[in-house]
Coordinates of C-alpha atoms (C1' of nucleotides) in Angstrom, one line a residue:
Chain K
X1 CA 2.0 -37.8 15.3
X2 CA 0.0 -34.4 15.6
X3 CA 1.4 -31.2 14.5
X4 CA 1.7 -30.1 18.2
X5 CA 3.8 -33.3 18.9
X6 CA 5.8 -32.7 15.9
X7 CA 6.7 -29.2 17.0
X8 CA 7.5 -30.5 20.6
X9 CA 9.8 -33.1 19.2
X10 CA 11.6 -30.4 17.2
X11 CA 12.0 -28.4 20.3
X12 CA 13.5 -31.3 22.1
X13 CA 15.9 -31.9 19.2
X14 CA 16.9 -28.2 19.1
X15 CA 15.5 -27.9 15.6
X16 CA 12.9 -25.3 16.2
X17 CA 14.4 -22.9 13.6
X18 CA 11.7 -23.5 11.0
X19 CA 8.8 -23.1 13.6
X20 CA 9.6 -20.1 15.7
X21 CA 8.7 -17.5 13.1
X22 CA 5.4 -17.8 11.3
X23 CA 4.9 -15.1 8.7
X24 CA 1.1 -15.4 8.9
X25 CA 1.1 -14.6 12.5
X26 CA 3.0 -11.3 12.3
X27 CA 1.2 -8.0 12.7
X28 CA 2.7 -6.6 9.6
X29 CA 1.6 -9.3 7.4
X30 CA -2.0 -9.4 8.7
X31 CA -2.2 -5.6 8.7
X32 CA -1.3 -5.7 5.0
X33 CA -4.1 -8.2 4.3
X34 CA -6.6 -6.4 6.4
X35 CA -5.7 -3.2 4.4
X36 CA -6.0 -5.1 1.2
X37 CA -9.5 -6.4 2.1
X38 CA -10.6 -2.9 2.9
X39 CA -9.4 -1.4 -0.4
X40 CA -11.3 -4.2 -2.1
X41 CA -14.5 -3.5 -0.2
X42 CA -14.0 0.1 -1.0
X43 CA -13.7 -0.5 -4.7
X44 CA -16.8 -2.6 -4.7
X45 CA -18.9 0.3 -3.3
X46 CA -17.0 3.3 -4.9
X47 CA -15.6 2.3 -8.2
X48 CA -14.6 5.6 -9.7
X49 CA -12.5 6.9 -6.8
X50 CA -9.7 5.4 -4.7
X51 CA -9.5 5.6 -0.9
X52 CA -6.8 8.2 -0.9
X53 CA -8.7 10.4 -3.4
X54 CA -11.8 10.1 -1.3
X55 CA -9.8 10.9 1.9
X56 CA -8.6 14.1 0.2
X57 CA -12.2 15.1 -0.7
X58 CA -13.6 14.2 2.7
X59 CA -10.9 16.2 4.5
X60 CA -11.4 19.2 2.2
X61 CA -15.0 19.2 3.1
X62 CA -14.1 19.4 6.8
X63 CA -11.4 22.0 6.6
X64 CA -12.2 24.0 3.5
X65 CA -9.3 25.5 1.6
X66 CA -5.8 24.4 2.6
X67 CA -2.3 24.1 1.2
X68 CA -1.3 20.9 -0.6
X69 CA 1.3 20.1 2.1
X70 CA -1.1 20.8 5.0
X71 CA -3.7 18.6 3.4
X72 CA -1.1 15.9 3.1
X73 CA -0.5 16.0 6.8
X74 CA -4.1 15.8 7.6
X75 CA -4.6 12.7 5.5
X76 CA -1.2 11.1 6.2
X77 CA 0.4 11.5 2.8
X78 CA 3.8 12.9 2.0
X79 CA 4.1 15.8 -0.5
X80 CA 5.0 13.6 -3.5
X81 CA 2.0 11.4 -3.0
X82 CA -0.4 14.2 -2.3
X83 CA 0.5 15.9 -5.5
X84 CA -0.4 12.9 -7.7
X85 CA -3.7 12.5 -5.9
X86 CA -4.6 16.3 -6.2
X87 CA -3.6 16.3 -9.8
X88 CA -6.0 13.5 -10.6
X89 CA -8.8 15.2 -8.6
X90 CA -8.2 18.4 -10.4
X91 CA -8.3 16.6 -13.8
X92 CA -11.7 15.3 -12.8
X93 CA -12.9 18.7 -11.8
X94 CA -13.3 17.8 -8.1
X95 CA -10.9 20.4 -6.8
X96 CA -9.3 23.7 -7.9
X97 CA -5.9 25.1 -7.2
X98 CA -4.9 28.7 -6.5
X99 CA -1.7 30.3 -5.4
X100 CA -1.6 31.8 -1.9
X101 CA -1.7 35.6 -2.2
X102 CA 0.8 36.3 0.5
X103 CA 2.9 33.2 0.7
X104 CA 3.6 32.5 -2.9
X105 CA 5.2 29.1 -2.2
X106 CA 1.8 27.7 -1.1
X107 CA -0.7 26.1 -3.4
X108 CA -4.2 26.3 -2.0
X109 CA -6.6 23.4 -2.7
X110 CA -10.4 23.6 -2.4
X111 CA -13.4 21.7 -3.5
X112 CA -15.3 22.7 -6.5
X113 CA -19.1 22.6 -6.5
X114 CA -18.9 19.4 -8.3
X115 CA -16.3 18.0 -5.8
X116 CA -18.6 19.0 -2.9
X117 CA -21.6 17.3 -4.5
X118 CA -19.5 14.1 -5.0
X119 CA -18.4 13.9 -1.4
X120 CA -21.8 14.4 0.0
X121 CA -23.1 11.8 -2.2
X122 CA -20.4 9.3 -1.4
X123 CA -20.3 9.7 2.4
X124 CA -23.2 7.4 2.9
X125 CA -21.4 4.8 0.7
X126 CA -18.3 5.3 2.8
X127 CA -20.2 4.6 5.9
X128 CA -21.4 1.3 4.3
X129 CA -17.7 0.5 3.5
X130 CA -16.7 1.0 7.1
X131 CA -19.6 -1.2 8.2
X132 CA -18.7 -3.9 5.9
X133 CA -15.0 -3.8 6.7
X134 CA -15.9 -4.3 10.4
X135 CA -18.7 -6.9 9.8
X136 CA -16.7 -9.9 10.8
X137 CA -16.7 -8.4 14.3
X138 CA -19.5 -8.0 16.9
X139 CA -20.4 -4.4 18.0
X140 CA -18.4 -5.0 21.3
X141 CA -15.4 -6.3 19.3
X142 CA -15.6 -3.3 17.0
X143 CA -15.3 -0.9 19.9
X144 CA -12.3 -2.8 21.3
X145 CA -10.6 -3.2 17.9
X146 CA -11.0 0.4 17.0
X147 CA -9.6 1.5 20.3
X148 CA -6.5 -0.7 20.1
X149 CA -6.0 0.0 16.4
X150 CA -6.0 3.7 17.0
X151 CA -3.6 3.2 19.8
X152 CA -1.2 1.4 17.5
X153 CA -1.4 3.8 14.4
Chain F
X1 CA -19.3 26.7 24.2
X2 CA -17.6 23.4 24.2
X3 CA -17.1 21.2 21.1
X4 CA -19.7 18.8 22.5
X5 CA -22.3 21.6 22.9
X6 CA -21.3 23.0 19.5
X7 CA -22.2 19.6 17.9
X8 CA -25.4 19.3 19.9
X9 CA -26.4 22.8 18.8
X10 CA -25.8 21.6 15.1
X11 CA -27.9 18.6 15.7
X12 CA -30.8 20.7 17.0
X13 CA -30.4 22.9 13.9
X14 CA -30.3 19.9 11.6
X15 CA -26.9 20.9 10.4
X16 CA -24.9 17.8 11.4
X17 CA -23.8 17.1 7.9
X18 CA -20.2 18.1 8.5
X19 CA -20.0 16.1 11.8
X20 CA -21.5 12.7 11.1
X21 CA -18.5 11.4 9.0
X22 CA -15.0 11.9 10.4
X23 CA -12.3 10.4 8.2
X24 CA -10.0 10.0 11.0
X25 CA -12.4 7.7 12.8
X26 CA -12.9 5.3 9.8
X27 CA -11.2 1.8 10.0
X28 CA -9.9 2.2 6.4
X29 CA -8.0 5.4 7.2
X30 CA -6.6 4.1 10.5
X31 CA -5.7 0.8 8.9
X32 CA -3.8 2.6 6.2
X33 CA -1.9 4.7 8.9
X34 CA -1.1 1.6 11.0
X35 CA 0.2 -0.1 7.9
X36 CA 2.4 2.9 7.0
X37 CA 3.8 2.9 10.5
X38 CA 4.7 -0.7 10.3
X39 CA 6.4 -0.3 7.0
X40 CA 8.4 2.6 8.4
X41 CA 9.5 0.5 11.5
X42 CA 10.4 -2.4 9.1
X43 CA 12.6 -0.1 7.1
X44 CA 14.4 1.1 10.2
X45 CA 15.4 -2.4 11.0
X46 CA 15.9 -3.9 7.6
X47 CA 16.9 -1.3 5.1
X48 CA 17.8 -3.4 2.1
X49 CA 14.6 -5.4 1.8
X50 CA 10.9 -4.6 1.6
X51 CA 8.2 -6.3 3.7
X52 CA 6.9 -8.1 0.6
X53 CA 10.4 -9.3 -0.3
X54 CA 11.0 -10.5 3.1
X55 CA 7.5 -12.2 3.1
X56 CA 8.5 -14.1 0.1
X57 CA 11.9 -15.3 1.5
X58 CA 10.2 -16.2 4.8
X59 CA 7.6 -18.3 3.1
X60 CA 10.0 -20.0 0.8
X61 CA 11.9 -21.0 4.0
X62 CA 8.7 -22.6 5.2
X63 CA 7.5 -24.4 2.2
X64 CA 10.6 -24.9 0.1
X65 CA 10.3 -24.9 -3.7
X66 CA 7.0 -23.6 -5.1
X67 CA 5.5 -22.1 -8.2
X68 CA 5.4 -18.4 -8.5
X69 CA 1.6 -18.4 -8.5
X70 CA 1.3 -20.5 -5.4
X71 CA 3.9 -18.5 -3.6
X72 CA 1.7 -15.5 -4.4
X73 CA -1.4 -17.1 -2.8
X74 CA 0.7 -18.0 0.3
X75 CA 1.8 -14.4 0.8
X76 CA -1.4 -12.7 -0.5
X77 CA 0.0 -11.2 -3.7
X78 CA -1.5 -11.4 -7.1
X79 CA 0.5 -12.8 -10.1
X80 CA 1.6 -9.5 -11.4
X81 CA 2.9 -8.3 -8.1
X82 CA 4.6 -11.5 -7.2
X83 CA 6.5 -11.4 -10.5
X84 CA 8.1 -8.1 -9.7
X85 CA 9.0 -9.1 -6.2
X86 CA 10.6 -12.4 -7.4
X87 CA 12.4 -10.7 -10.3
X88 CA 14.1 -8.4 -7.7
X89 CA 15.0 -11.2 -5.3
X90 CA 16.5 -13.1 -8.2
X91 CA 18.5 -10.1 -9.3
X92 CA 19.9 -10.1 -5.9
X93 CA 20.7 -13.8 -5.9
X94 CA 18.3 -14.7 -3.1
X95 CA 16.0 -17.0 -5.2
X96 CA 16.5 -19.1 -8.2
X97 CA 13.9 -20.1 -11.0
X98 CA 13.5 -23.3 -12.8
X99 CA 10.8 -24.6 -15.1
X100 CA 8.7 -27.4 -13.8
X101 CA 9.7 -30.6 -15.6
X102 CA 6.2 -31.9 -16.1
X103 CA 4.0 -28.9 -16.2
X104 CA 5.9 -26.5 -18.4
X105 CA 3.8 -23.5 -17.5
X106 CA 5.0 -23.5 -13.9
X107 CA 8.1 -21.5 -12.8
X108 CA 9.4 -23.0 -9.6
X109 CA 11.0 -20.6 -7.1
X110 CA 13.4 -21.7 -4.4
X111 CA 15.9 -20.1 -2.1
X112 CA 19.6 -20.0 -3.0
X113 CA 22.1 -20.6 -0.2
X114 CA 22.6 -16.9 0.0
X115 CA 18.9 -16.4 0.2
X116 CA 18.5 -18.9 3.1
X117 CA 21.4 -17.3 4.8
X118 CA 19.7 -13.9 4.6
X119 CA 16.4 -15.0 5.9
X120 CA 17.9 -16.8 8.9
X121 CA 19.9 -13.8 9.7
X122 CA 16.8 -11.4 9.3
X123 CA 14.3 -13.4 11.3
X124 CA 15.5 -12.1 14.6
X125 CA 15.2 -8.6 13.3
X126 CA 11.7 -9.4 11.9
X127 CA 10.7 -10.4 15.4
X128 CA 11.9 -7.1 16.8
X129 CA 9.9 -5.3 14.1
X130 CA 6.7 -7.2 15.2
X131 CA 7.5 -6.3 18.8
X132 CA 8.1 -2.6 18.1
X133 CA 5.0 -2.4 16.0
X134 CA 2.9 -3.7 18.9
X135 CA 4.8 -1.8 21.5
X136 CA 2.1 0.8 22.1
X137 CA -0.1 -2.1 23.5
X138 CA 0.1 -4.1 26.6
X139 CA 0.7 -7.8 26.4
X140 CA -3.0 -8.4 27.1
X141 CA -4.0 -5.8 24.5
X142 CA -1.7 -7.4 22.0
X143 CA -3.5 -10.8 22.4
X144 CA -6.9 -9.2 22.0
X145 CA -5.8 -7.0 19.1
X146 CA -4.2 -9.9 17.2
X147 CA -7.2 -12.0 17.6
X148 CA -9.6 -9.3 16.3
X149 CA -7.3 -8.3 13.5
X150 CA -7.0 -11.8 12.2
X151 CA -10.7 -12.1 12.4
X152 CA -11.1 -9.0 10.2
X153 CA -8.3 -9.8 7.6
Chain X
dT1 C1' -9.4 -37.0 -30.0
dT2 C1' -10.7 -32.6 -30.3
dG3 C1' -12.9 -28.5 -28.7
dA4 C1' -14.0 -25.8 -24.7
dT5 C1' -12.2 -24.5 -20.3
dA6 C1' -8.9 -23.7 -16.9
dT7 C1' -4.4 -22.5 -15.2
dC8 C1' 0.1 -20.3 -15.1
dA9 C1' 2.9 -16.6 -16.2
dT10 C1' 3.7 -12.1 -18.5
dT11 C1' 2.7 -7.5 -19.9
dT12 C1' 0.5 -2.9 -19.9
dG13 C1' -1.5 0.7 -17.6
dC14 C1' -2.9 3.3 -13.6
dG15 C1' -2.5 4.6 -8.8
dT16 C1' -0.4 4.9 -4.4
dA17 C1' 3.9 5.4 -1.4
dC18 C1' 8.2 7.3 -0.2
dG19 C1' 13.3 8.8 -0.3
dA20 C1' 16.2 12.0 -2.4
dA21 C1' 17.3 16.0 -4.9
dT22 C1' 16.0 20.7 -6.7
dG23 C1' 14.4 25.3 -6.8
dA24 C1' 11.6 29.1 -5.2
dA25 C1' 9.9 31.7 -1.4
dT26 C1' 9.9 32.8 3.4
dT27 C1' 11.7 33.0 8.1
dT28 C1' 15.4 33.0 11.4
dT29 C1' 19.5 34.7 13.2
dG30 C1' 23.9 36.6 13.6
Chain V
dC1 C1' 20.3 44.0 6.6
dA2 C1' 22.5 39.5 4.8
dA3 C1' 23.5 34.8 5.3
dA4 C1' 21.7 30.5 6.9
dA5 C1' 18.1 27.6 7.7
dT6 C1' 13.4 26.2 6.8
dT7 C1' 9.3 25.5 4.3
dC8 C1' 6.5 24.4 0.0
dA9 C1' 6.1 22.3 -4.0
dT10 C1' 7.9 19.6 -7.9
dT11 C1' 10.5 15.9 -10.1
dC12 C1' 12.8 11.4 -10.4
dG13 C1' 13.4 6.8 -9.4
dT14 C1' 12.0 2.5 -7.3
dA15 C1' 8.6 -0.7 -5.5
dC16 C1' 4.2 -2.5 -4.4
dG17 C1' -0.9 -3.5 -5.9
dC18 C1' -4.4 -4.9 -9.0
dA19 C1' -7.4 -5.0 -13.3
dA20 C1' -7.4 -6.6 -17.9
dA21 C1' -5.5 -8.6 -21.9
dT22 C1' -2.5 -12.1 -24.0
dG23 C1' -0.2 -16.5 -25.0
dA24 C1' 1.3 -21.0 -23.7
dT25 C1' 0.2 -25.2 -21.6
dA26 C1' -3.0 -28.6 -19.3
dT27 C1' -7.2 -30.6 -18.2
dC28 C1' -11.9 -31.8 -19.1
dA29 C1' -15.8 -33.4 -21.7
dA30 C1' -18.5 -34.5 -25.5

DNA sequence: TTGATATCATTTGCGTACGAATGAATTTTG
DNA sequence: CAAAATTCATTCGTACGCAAATGATATCAA
């Protein structure tokens, strides 16, 4: 008896319980695996920086000086997480922190020269990472996938 | 001048550096956000269990008793991660651990009655979670998206 | 059979990720 | 203006996620 037939038999018998929910078919599960795969590809190309750390640097390159909180919003990290990421980048000399002159609550983050040099150098690698992550898909599939993924996120 | 024109001007001037890599367009970044969103939806429906914990329970329901390592492979978790997840499920009384009689290295994991009751009760909620995660997409888009996501993961 | 290899589990260390609580500074509002 | 509400940053606690090292057990091969 094939797997198909086996399932149909269970349906008939009203014993589908074990068949109607397959973990490996759920978006959440596959999303998690896709993300894991990406992180692994990232690490293979950029060993000394994590994706969140690179995201912070790349975004700082775009927007220049911002507060820690605002940077967090731009790269989808809550305040507690962003703090850790920025702390580590600061320890490496990639960013520097200054208090906002007017609003003394704010902590302004900006790239150091070294930080800027690092992002510029890494961006070509980041493009390769994106490419490799999407490599199982054809160009047309990539376009479709990115559109739908963005719609969902 | 529109943003488009502004970019074109930069291209002409050979100053495209800041425009040719946009973090928010990279798969890795969007994948991370999509995953975050899913986890958040999950938590809203199932507050007392994390997605990895539920994954372990759901898979144990499918396969019955397995070793910790093998379970890890089935749910895409390395040995160190799986240990923590199983420890917490054990502390809650959802799984029980026994040494393999023949191969004394192996630690067999299986659902307790309480664990089984919990999964069965939660599966309908998990289905809702999948639904809600995919809700920004039309049924046709869902089919396309799931196919491509699986291909990529 | 024994010595090399492989497998299973555990531990350590580091880095996200986020809820909740706290305190300082700012803004809103009565 | 003064009290209430909000914002920014920090800290604590919990939970993945993975690399690397370790120890116990099994398997393979000379």
